[in-house]
Short mmCIF file of C-alpha atoms and ligand atoms in Angstrom, two decimals:
data_model
loop_
_atom_site.label_atom_id
_atom_site.label_comp_id
_atom_site.label_asym_id
_atom_site.label_seq_id
_atom_site.Cartn_x
_atom_site.Cartn_y
_atom_site.Cartn_z
CA MET A 809 11.53 3.82 -26.49
CA ALA A 810 10.43 6.86 -24.49
CA GLU A 811 11.94 7.09 -21.04
CA ILE A 812 10.86 8.76 -17.82
CA GLY A 813 13.20 10.09 -15.15
CA VAL A 814 12.43 8.80 -11.65
CA GLY A 815 13.21 10.78 -8.50
CA MET A 816 12.88 9.03 -5.16
CA LEU A 817 12.69 10.08 -1.52
CA GLY A 818 13.91 7.41 0.91
CA TYR A 819 16.27 4.55 0.20
CA ALA A 820 15.47 2.02 2.93
CA PHE A 821 12.70 -0.63 2.92
CA MET A 822 10.33 0.91 0.37
CA GLY A 823 13.14 2.70 -1.46
CA LYS A 824 14.69 -0.70 -2.09
CA ALA A 825 11.38 -2.33 -3.08
CA HIS A 826 10.48 0.44 -5.54
CA SER A 827 14.00 0.71 -7.02
CA HIS A 828 14.07 -3.04 -7.56
CA ALA A 829 10.66 -2.84 -9.25
CA PHE A 830 11.69 -0.02 -11.60
CA LYS A 831 14.74 -2.01 -12.65
CA SER A 832 12.63 -5.16 -13.23
CA ILE A 833 10.07 -3.23 -15.29
CA GLY A 834 12.87 -2.26 -17.67
CA HIS A 835 13.40 -5.86 -18.78
CA MET A 836 10.59 -8.13 -17.46
CA THR A 837 7.58 -6.21 -18.80
CA TRP A 838 9.01 -5.92 -22.29
CA PRO A 839 8.32 -3.55 -23.86
CA PRO A 840 7.63 -1.32 -20.85
CA PRO A 841 5.17 1.57 -21.33
CA LEU A 842 8.05 3.92 -20.51
CA GLU A 843 11.64 3.04 -19.74
CA PRO A 844 12.23 4.11 -16.12
CA ARG A 845 15.55 5.91 -15.67
CA LEU A 846 16.67 6.16 -12.04
CA VAL A 847 17.83 9.79 -11.93
CA SER A 848 18.10 10.96 -8.33
CA ILE A 849 17.45 9.73 -4.80
CA ALA A 850 17.20 11.72 -1.55
CA GLY A 851 18.00 10.71 2.01
CA ARG A 852 19.33 12.39 5.13
CA SER A 853 22.81 10.97 5.50
CA GLU A 854 25.33 11.62 2.74
CA ALA A 855 27.18 8.35 3.33
CA ALA A 856 24.06 6.18 3.34
CA VAL A 857 22.24 7.83 0.44
CA SER A 858 25.32 7.89 -1.79
CA GLU A 859 25.88 4.20 -1.08
CA ALA A 860 22.21 3.43 -1.83
CA ALA A 861 22.34 5.45 -5.06
CA GLY A 862 25.30 3.37 -6.25
CA ARG A 863 23.66 0.09 -5.22
CA TYR A 864 20.28 0.79 -6.84
CA GLY A 865 21.74 2.48 -9.92
CA PHE A 866 20.61 6.11 -9.45
CA GLU A 867 22.64 8.62 -11.46
CA SER A 868 22.77 11.13 -8.59
CA TRP A 869 21.83 11.60 -4.96
CA THR A 870 21.12 14.46 -2.58
CA THR A 871 20.45 15.10 1.11
CA ASP A 872 17.80 17.68 0.19
CA TRP A 873 14.60 16.28 -1.36
CA ARG A 874 13.87 19.76 -2.76
CA GLU A 875 16.64 19.18 -5.29
CA VAL A 876 14.80 16.09 -6.56
CA VAL A 877 11.58 18.07 -6.86
CA ALA A 878 13.37 20.83 -8.82
CA ASP A 879 15.28 18.43 -11.13
CA ASP A 880 14.18 18.87 -14.76
CA ARG A 881 15.32 15.37 -15.67
CA ILE A 882 12.62 13.89 -13.44
CA GLY A 883 9.08 13.14 -14.62
CA LEU A 884 7.92 10.88 -11.77
CA PHE A 885 8.45 11.53 -8.06
CA ASP A 886 8.25 8.46 -5.83
CA ASN A 887 7.81 9.21 -2.13
CA CYS A 888 9.15 6.35 0.01
CA GLY A 889 9.75 8.51 3.06
CA PRO A 890 8.18 8.18 6.52
CA ASN A 891 4.58 9.29 6.90
CA SER A 892 5.46 12.75 8.25
CA LEU A 893 7.33 13.40 5.01
CA HIS A 894 4.54 12.52 2.61
CA ALA A 895 2.64 15.80 2.35
CA GLU A 896 5.14 18.55 1.59
CA PRO A 897 7.39 16.74 -0.93
CA THR A 898 4.47 15.05 -2.75
CA ILE A 899 2.60 18.34 -3.16
CA ALA A 900 5.78 20.20 -4.16
CA ALA A 901 6.64 17.56 -6.77
CA ALA A 902 3.17 17.70 -8.34
CA GLU A 903 3.25 21.50 -8.34
CA ALA A 904 6.60 21.24 -10.17
CA GLY A 905 4.78 19.19 -12.85
CA LYS A 906 5.93 15.71 -11.85
CA HIS A 907 3.65 12.69 -11.71
CA VAL A 908 3.64 11.32 -8.17
CA ILE A 909 3.32 8.09 -6.26
CA CYS A 910 3.27 8.33 -2.48
CA GLU A 911 3.53 5.40 -0.09
CA LYS A 912 0.66 4.71 2.30
CA PRO A 913 -0.77 5.90 4.62
CA LEU A 914 -1.14 9.01 2.50
CA GLY A 915 -1.10 11.65 5.23
CA MET A 916 -0.81 11.79 9.01
CA ASN A 917 -4.60 12.05 9.28
CA ALA A 918 -7.63 12.63 7.05
CA ASP A 919 -7.21 16.42 6.97
CA GLU A 920 -3.66 16.16 5.71
CA SER A 921 -4.51 13.37 3.26
CA TYR A 922 -7.36 15.47 1.86
CA GLU A 923 -5.02 18.42 1.40
CA ILE A 924 -2.45 16.25 -0.43
CA TRP A 925 -5.10 14.78 -2.73
CA GLN A 926 -6.72 18.12 -3.51
CA ARG A 927 -3.49 20.02 -4.17
CA VAL A 928 -1.98 17.25 -6.29
CA ALA A 929 -5.21 16.67 -8.24
CA ALA A 930 -5.41 20.42 -9.00
CA THR A 931 -2.10 20.20 -10.92
CA GLY A 932 -3.44 17.58 -13.36
CA VAL A 933 -0.55 15.12 -12.93
CA LYS A 934 -1.13 11.36 -12.53
CA HIS A 935 -1.18 10.34 -8.89
CA ALA A 936 -1.07 7.03 -7.05
CA CYS A 937 -0.98 5.85 -3.44
CA GLY A 938 1.14 2.80 -2.64
CA PHE A 939 -1.51 0.25 -1.74
CA ASN A 940 0.47 -2.47 -3.50
CA TYR A 941 -1.69 -5.38 -2.30
CA ARG A 942 -4.20 -4.50 -5.04
CA PHE A 943 -1.45 -5.80 -7.34
CA VAL A 944 -1.22 -9.32 -5.94
CA PRO A 945 -2.40 -11.55 -8.84
CA ALA A 946 -4.77 -13.48 -6.53
CA VAL A 947 -6.29 -10.22 -5.23
CA ARG A 948 -6.95 -8.94 -8.75
CA ARG A 949 -8.37 -12.36 -9.66
CA ALA A 950 -10.64 -12.10 -6.59
CA ARG A 951 -11.90 -8.75 -7.82
CA GLU A 952 -12.66 -10.30 -11.24
CA ILE A 953 -14.59 -13.14 -9.57
CA LEU A 954 -16.54 -10.63 -7.46
CA GLU A 955 -17.35 -8.53 -10.55
CA SER A 956 -18.56 -11.66 -12.39
CA GLY A 957 -21.25 -12.12 -9.75
CA ALA A 958 -20.02 -15.64 -8.83
CA ILE A 959 -20.02 -14.82 -5.11
CA GLY A 960 -23.43 -13.18 -5.26
CA GLU A 961 -24.39 -10.51 -2.81
CA ILE A 962 -21.56 -9.82 -0.36
CA ARG A 963 -22.51 -10.32 3.28
CA HIS A 964 -19.23 -10.49 5.20
CA PHE A 965 -15.70 -9.12 4.92
CA ARG A 966 -13.23 -10.30 7.54
CA GLY A 967 -9.79 -8.74 7.20
CA ARG A 968 -6.84 -8.98 9.52
CA TYR A 969 -3.23 -7.95 9.13
CA LEU A 970 -1.02 -9.68 11.68
CA GLN A 971 2.69 -9.18 12.27
CA ASP A 972 4.82 -10.02 15.30
CA TRP A 973 7.90 -7.79 15.24
CA LEU A 974 6.92 -5.66 18.25
CA SER A 975 6.10 -8.55 20.58
CA ASP A 976 9.52 -8.24 22.21
CA PRO A 977 9.38 -5.28 24.65
CA ALA A 978 13.11 -4.80 24.00
CA ALA A 979 12.47 -3.96 20.31
CA PRO A 980 13.75 -0.41 19.83
CA LYS A 981 11.60 2.65 19.33
CA THR A 982 11.64 3.70 15.67
CA TRP A 983 9.71 6.36 13.73
CA ARG A 984 6.85 3.86 13.38
CA LEU A 985 6.23 4.16 17.15
CA ASP A 986 6.22 7.95 17.24
CA SER A 987 2.97 9.80 16.50
CA ALA A 988 4.90 12.86 15.26
CA GLU A 989 6.45 10.80 12.46
CA ALA A 990 3.94 8.01 11.89
CA GLY A 991 0.58 9.55 12.84
CA THR A 992 -0.73 6.20 14.11
CA GLY A 993 0.72 2.75 14.79
CA ALA A 994 -0.81 -0.48 13.51
CA ILE A 995 -3.73 1.55 12.13
CA GLY A 996 -1.74 3.47 9.53
CA ASP A 997 0.95 0.87 8.99
CA LEU A 998 -1.17 -2.27 8.52
CA GLY A 999 -4.79 -1.28 9.01
CA THR A 1000 -4.87 1.07 6.02
CA HIS A 1001 -3.85 -1.85 3.77
CA VAL A 1002 -6.88 -3.82 5.03
CA ILE A 1003 -9.16 -0.79 4.71
CA ASP A 1004 -7.99 -0.22 1.14
CA LEU A 1005 -8.57 -3.84 0.10
CA ALA A 1006 -11.96 -3.84 1.83
CA ARG A 1007 -12.88 -0.78 -0.25
CA TYR A 1008 -11.39 -2.28 -3.45
CA LEU A 1009 -13.14 -5.63 -3.08
CA VAL A 1010 -16.37 -4.85 -1.23
CA GLY A 1011 -17.01 -1.10 -1.41
CA GLU A 1012 -17.20 1.97 0.78
CA ILE A 1013 -17.11 1.62 4.56
CA GLU A 1014 -19.96 3.51 6.17
CA THR A 1015 -19.70 2.96 9.95
CA ILE A 1016 -17.10 1.60 12.33
CA SER A 1017 -16.75 0.80 16.01
CA ALA A 1018 -13.25 0.16 17.22
CA LEU A 1019 -10.88 -0.12 20.11
CA THR A 1020 -7.12 0.32 20.18
CA ARG A 1021 -4.45 -0.93 22.56
CA THR A 1022 -0.82 -0.02 23.26
CA PHE A 1023 0.73 -3.02 25.02
CA VAL A 1024 4.25 -1.63 25.47
CA ASP A 1025 4.10 2.09 26.09
CA GLU A 1026 7.81 2.68 26.64
CA ARG A 1027 10.77 1.42 24.60
CA GLY A 1028 14.40 2.24 25.34
CA GLY A 1029 13.26 4.80 27.91
CA GLN A 1030 11.11 6.63 25.34
CA LYS A 1031 7.34 6.92 25.34
CA VAL A 1032 5.37 5.04 22.67
CA ASP A 1033 2.32 7.12 21.80
CA VAL A 1034 0.72 5.12 19.00
CA ASP A 1035 -1.55 2.05 18.93
CA ASP A 1036 0.07 -1.40 18.90
CA ALA A 1037 -3.17 -3.03 17.75
CA PHE A 1038 -6.79 -2.31 16.91
CA GLU A 1039 -9.99 -4.31 16.52
CA SER A 1040 -13.03 -3.02 14.67
CA VAL A 1041 -16.50 -3.88 13.41
CA VAL A 1042 -17.58 -2.23 10.16
CA SER A 1043 -20.61 -1.85 7.94
CA PHE A 1044 -20.41 -1.22 4.21
CA ALA A 1045 -22.59 1.05 2.09
CA GLY A 1046 -23.63 -2.00 0.03
CA GLY A 1047 -25.09 -3.79 3.06
CA ALA A 1048 -22.21 -6.12 4.03
CA VAL A 1049 -20.84 -6.24 7.58
CA GLY A 1050 -17.39 -7.19 8.70
CA THR A 1051 -14.36 -6.94 10.93
CA ILE A 1052 -11.01 -5.29 10.39
CA GLU A 1053 -8.07 -5.74 12.74
CA ALA A 1054 -4.31 -5.30 12.78
CA THR A 1055 -1.48 -5.90 15.20
CA ARG A 1056 2.27 -6.13 15.37
CA PHE A 1057 2.00 -8.46 18.39
CA ALA A 1058 0.76 -11.74 16.83
CA LEU A 1059 3.62 -14.14 17.56
CA GLY A 1060 4.12 -16.61 14.75
CA ARG A 1061 2.44 -14.33 12.21
CA ARG A 1062 5.22 -12.65 10.22
CA ASN A 1063 3.22 -10.92 7.51
CA ALA A 1064 -0.20 -12.54 7.65
CA PHE A 1065 -2.58 -10.29 5.75
CA GLN A 1066 -5.62 -12.53 5.62
CA TRP A 1067 -9.11 -11.79 4.38
CA GLU A 1068 -12.30 -13.68 3.64
CA ILE A 1069 -15.43 -12.61 1.81
CA ASN A 1070 -18.71 -14.50 2.13
CA GLY A 1071 -21.50 -13.86 -0.34
CA SER A 1072 -24.92 -15.32 -1.11
CA LYS A 1073 -23.45 -17.80 -3.65
CA GLY A 1074 -19.93 -18.47 -2.40
CA SER A 1075 -16.82 -17.27 -0.58
CA LEU A 1076 -13.26 -16.20 -1.28
CA ALA A 1077 -10.31 -16.37 1.12
CA PHE A 1078 -6.69 -15.26 0.93
CA ASP A 1079 -3.50 -15.19 3.03
CA MET A 1080 -0.51 -13.04 2.03
CA GLU A 1081 1.89 -15.67 3.35
CA GLN A 1082 0.64 -17.88 0.46
CA LEU A 1083 0.12 -15.08 -2.00
CA ASN A 1084 -0.14 -17.21 -5.13
CA GLU A 1085 -3.25 -18.95 -3.81
CA LEU A 1086 -6.88 -17.91 -3.80
CA HIS A 1087 -9.40 -20.08 -1.96
CA PHE A 1088 -12.81 -20.26 -3.60
CA SER A 1089 -15.99 -21.83 -2.25
CA ARG A 1090 -18.80 -22.17 -4.78
CA GLY A 1091 -21.35 -22.69 -2.04
CA GLY A 1092 -20.69 -26.31 -1.08
CA PRO A 1093 -18.60 -27.35 1.89
CA GLY A 1094 -14.96 -26.32 1.90
CA PHE A 1095 -12.80 -24.30 -0.44
CA GLU A 1096 -11.08 -25.03 -3.76
CA ARG A 1097 -7.43 -23.88 -3.88
CA ILE A 1098 -6.70 -21.93 -7.06
CA LEU A 1099 -3.05 -21.43 -7.94
CA VAL A 1100 -3.12 -18.01 -9.59
CA THR A 1101 -0.18 -18.50 -11.95
CA GLU A 1102 -1.81 -19.30 -15.31
CA PRO A 1103 -0.81 -17.20 -18.35
CA THR A 1104 -4.34 -15.75 -18.36
CA ASP A 1105 -4.13 -14.70 -14.69
CA PRO A 1106 -3.49 -11.03 -13.86
CA PHE A 1107 0.14 -9.90 -14.29
CA ILE A 1108 1.46 -13.41 -15.00
CA GLU A 1109 2.25 -12.33 -18.58
CA PHE A 1110 5.32 -10.58 -17.08
CA TRP A 1111 6.68 -13.67 -15.34
CA TRP A 1112 7.15 -17.40 -15.56
CA PRO A 1113 5.42 -20.60 -16.73
CA PRO A 1114 2.42 -21.85 -14.67
CA GLY A 1115 3.28 -22.84 -11.09
CA HIS A 1116 6.55 -20.86 -11.08
CA ILE A 1117 5.24 -18.61 -8.38
CA VAL A 1118 5.56 -14.84 -7.99
CA GLY A 1119 6.46 -12.96 -4.80
CA TRP A 1120 5.68 -10.01 -2.56
CA GLY A 1121 8.28 -7.76 -4.24
CA ASP A 1122 6.62 -8.34 -7.61
CA THR A 1123 3.51 -6.43 -6.50
CA PHE A 1124 5.55 -3.23 -6.82
CA VAL A 1125 6.50 -4.17 -10.40
CA HIS A 1126 2.79 -4.51 -11.24
CA GLU A 1127 1.86 -1.29 -9.42
CA LEU A 1128 4.58 0.89 -10.96
CA HIS A 1129 4.07 -0.66 -14.41
CA HIS A 1130 0.39 0.31 -14.15
CA LEU A 1131 1.33 3.88 -13.24
CA LEU A 1132 3.82 4.12 -16.13
CA ARG A 1133 1.09 2.85 -18.49
CA ALA A 1134 -1.30 5.55 -17.21
CA ILE A 1135 1.36 8.22 -17.76
CA ALA A 1136 2.34 6.93 -21.22
CA ASP A 1137 -1.23 6.54 -22.50
CA ASP A 1138 -2.85 9.31 -20.45
CA SER A 1139 -5.16 6.60 -19.09
CA SER A 1140 -6.80 6.39 -15.70
CA VAL A 1141 -4.81 5.34 -12.60
CA GLY A 1142 -7.98 4.07 -10.90
CA PRO A 1143 -9.92 1.96 -10.28
CA HIS A 1144 -7.28 -0.77 -10.09
CA CYS A 1145 -4.45 1.34 -8.70
CA ALA A 1146 -5.19 3.42 -5.62
CA THR A 1147 -5.17 7.14 -6.33
CA LEU A 1148 -4.53 9.85 -3.75
CA GLU A 1149 -8.30 10.02 -3.37
CA ASP A 1150 -8.24 6.38 -2.26
CA GLY A 1151 -5.39 7.29 0.10
CA TYR A 1152 -7.56 10.06 1.54
CA ARG A 1153 -10.60 7.76 1.93
CA ALA A 1154 -8.52 5.18 3.83
CA SER A 1155 -7.42 8.01 6.12
CA GLU A 1156 -11.05 8.90 6.89
CA VAL A 1157 -11.61 5.34 8.09
CA ALA A 1158 -8.37 5.44 10.10
CA ASP A 1159 -9.47 8.67 11.77
CA ALA A 1160 -12.85 7.11 12.56
CA ILE A 1161 -11.10 4.17 14.28
CA LEU A 1162 -9.38 6.63 16.61
CA ARG A 1163 -12.59 8.59 17.22
CA SER A 1164 -14.53 5.44 18.01
CA ALA A 1165 -11.80 4.11 20.31
CA ALA A 1166 -11.83 7.42 22.19
CA SER A 1167 -15.60 7.80 22.41
CA GLY A 1168 -16.59 4.17 22.78
CA SER A 1169 -19.35 4.70 20.24
CA ARG A 1170 -19.99 3.69 16.63
CA GLU A 1171 -18.75 6.32 14.18
CA THR A 1172 -20.32 7.18 10.83
CA ILE A 1173 -17.73 7.97 8.19
CA SER A 1174 -18.38 10.85 5.85
CA TYR A 1175 -16.17 11.50 2.85
CA ARG A 1176 -15.42 15.00 1.60
N1 NAD B 2015 3.27 -0.61 0.63
C1 NAD B 2015 3.85 -1.32 1.57
O1 NAD B 2015 3.69 -2.54 1.63
C2 NAD B 2015 4.71 -0.64 2.59
C3 NAD B 2015 5.58 -1.39 3.39
C4 NAD B 2015 6.42 -0.71 4.28
C5 NAD B 2015 6.34 0.66 4.39
N2 NAD B 2015 5.45 1.36 3.65
C6 NAD B 2015 5.35 2.83 3.75
O2 NAD B 2015 6.50 3.37 3.09
C7 NAD B 2015 6.96 4.53 3.77
C8 NAD B 2015 8.42 4.33 4.13
O3 NAD B 2015 8.52 3.21 5.00
P1 NAD B 2015 9.85 2.32 5.06
O4 NAD B 2015 9.46 1.03 5.67
O5 NAD B 2015 10.55 2.31 3.75
O6 NAD B 2015 10.68 3.16 6.12
P2 NAD B 2015 12.23 3.12 6.38
O7 NAD B 2015 12.44 3.63 7.76
O8 NAD B 2015 12.79 1.78 6.00
O9 NAD B 2015 12.79 4.19 5.33
C9 NAD B 2015 12.49 5.57 5.41
C10 NAD B 2015 13.43 6.31 4.49
O10 NAD B 2015 13.14 7.72 4.55
C11 NAD B 2015 14.35 8.43 4.73
N3 NAD B 2015 14.11 9.70 5.39
C12 NAD B 2015 13.60 9.91 6.64
N4 NAD B 2015 13.54 11.22 6.90
C13 NAD B 2015 14.03 11.86 5.82
C14 NAD B 2015 14.26 13.23 5.48
N5 NAD B 2015 13.97 14.20 6.34
N6 NAD B 2015 14.78 13.52 4.26
C15 NAD B 2015 15.08 12.52 3.39
N7 NAD B 2015 14.88 11.21 3.66
C16 NAD B 2015 14.39 10.91 4.86
C17 NAD B 2015 15.22 7.49 5.55
O11 NAD B 2015 16.59 7.82 5.43
C18 NAD B 2015 14.90 6.14 4.89
O12 NAD B 2015 15.67 5.98 3.71
C19 NAD B 2015 6.05 4.70 4.99
O13 NAD B 2015 5.05 5.64 4.67
C20 NAD B 2015 5.43 3.33 5.18
O14 NAD B 2015 4.15 3.38 5.78
C21 NAD B 2015 4.66 0.74 2.74
#
């Protein structure tokens, strides 16, 4: 079986999720499109990255990501670093001939995201942006139902991504609360996931009016200069209207990415905290609960018998498997996996949220 060397930047939350997924692909998706070989991982601290390399099974480690980019054993570069470290390494890896996947949000703003997409696309490598929620079986099933016409003409999209981990004012300041490292707060962290699924399920967002709020503007004596939450009203090119919101201040909501779509014939609804379930209304009162774990359901071929549910971490298995398939077969990464173009388009909407919040007026989004 052909193998592909994987180089990774970042070993913490996403580094762990992606490493775990690569290892699962090797045996759960038998036979995998390419056998992922964990070659090298980069981090800042020698002690921590060497420990992570041993734990995840990487053959080598480095404190300089440039060594990963220059490593001839590597065919796929996986950027799991903070947002400020997406552009330079991702572009450098592609220009060194490596296929790339970069976590979301793609860049610090739309200009940077555009630059990443354009420079990577010019090299001809396969490229993906880490919008893993496209790879929840129930989300893919929702897209199939929408494509079948069973919902009819889409009128509403209501998407909200609610977490609670910043509610405590004593929570420390991390890179996620610093505009120099994160770009934005809830907008880039959570909002871009909602924007991407809105685009994947409903279509392009055309206008937006939004407001942002920072509830705790100082943590541990340091200034917080990003949004804690945003609320927005959107219109879609296809005629639907909707709302998109995100916060890290919704007590009781740990990872509640919830969306609902209402069409002329029916509705669909979903909550990430019950990710195996899709709720389907065929037009009558109430919703039918569909357990998306049948052998014919998306991605379930890799897993267990019906009802033996899958989890959040498995979305990365599906996403990276899809990318390996595209590399092995020279097939398209889109439309089911987000490309760097999708990453750029989400950034345009994120920028428009900030513009609208600053101006108080509705913003029209134009895509380059
Ligand atoms: N798709 C998702 O569901 C999802 C979830 C969480 C985070 N993310 C995205 O993934 C990215 C990483 O987030 P995270 O939660 O894993 O962050 P994290 O803080 O847990 O990990 C960041 C990693 O980057 C490393 N790093 C930082 N600066 C570095 C440098 N100069 N050189 C080398 N390594 C460096 C850190 O050591 C750490 O290993 C972010 O862009 C974030 O938005 C995506």
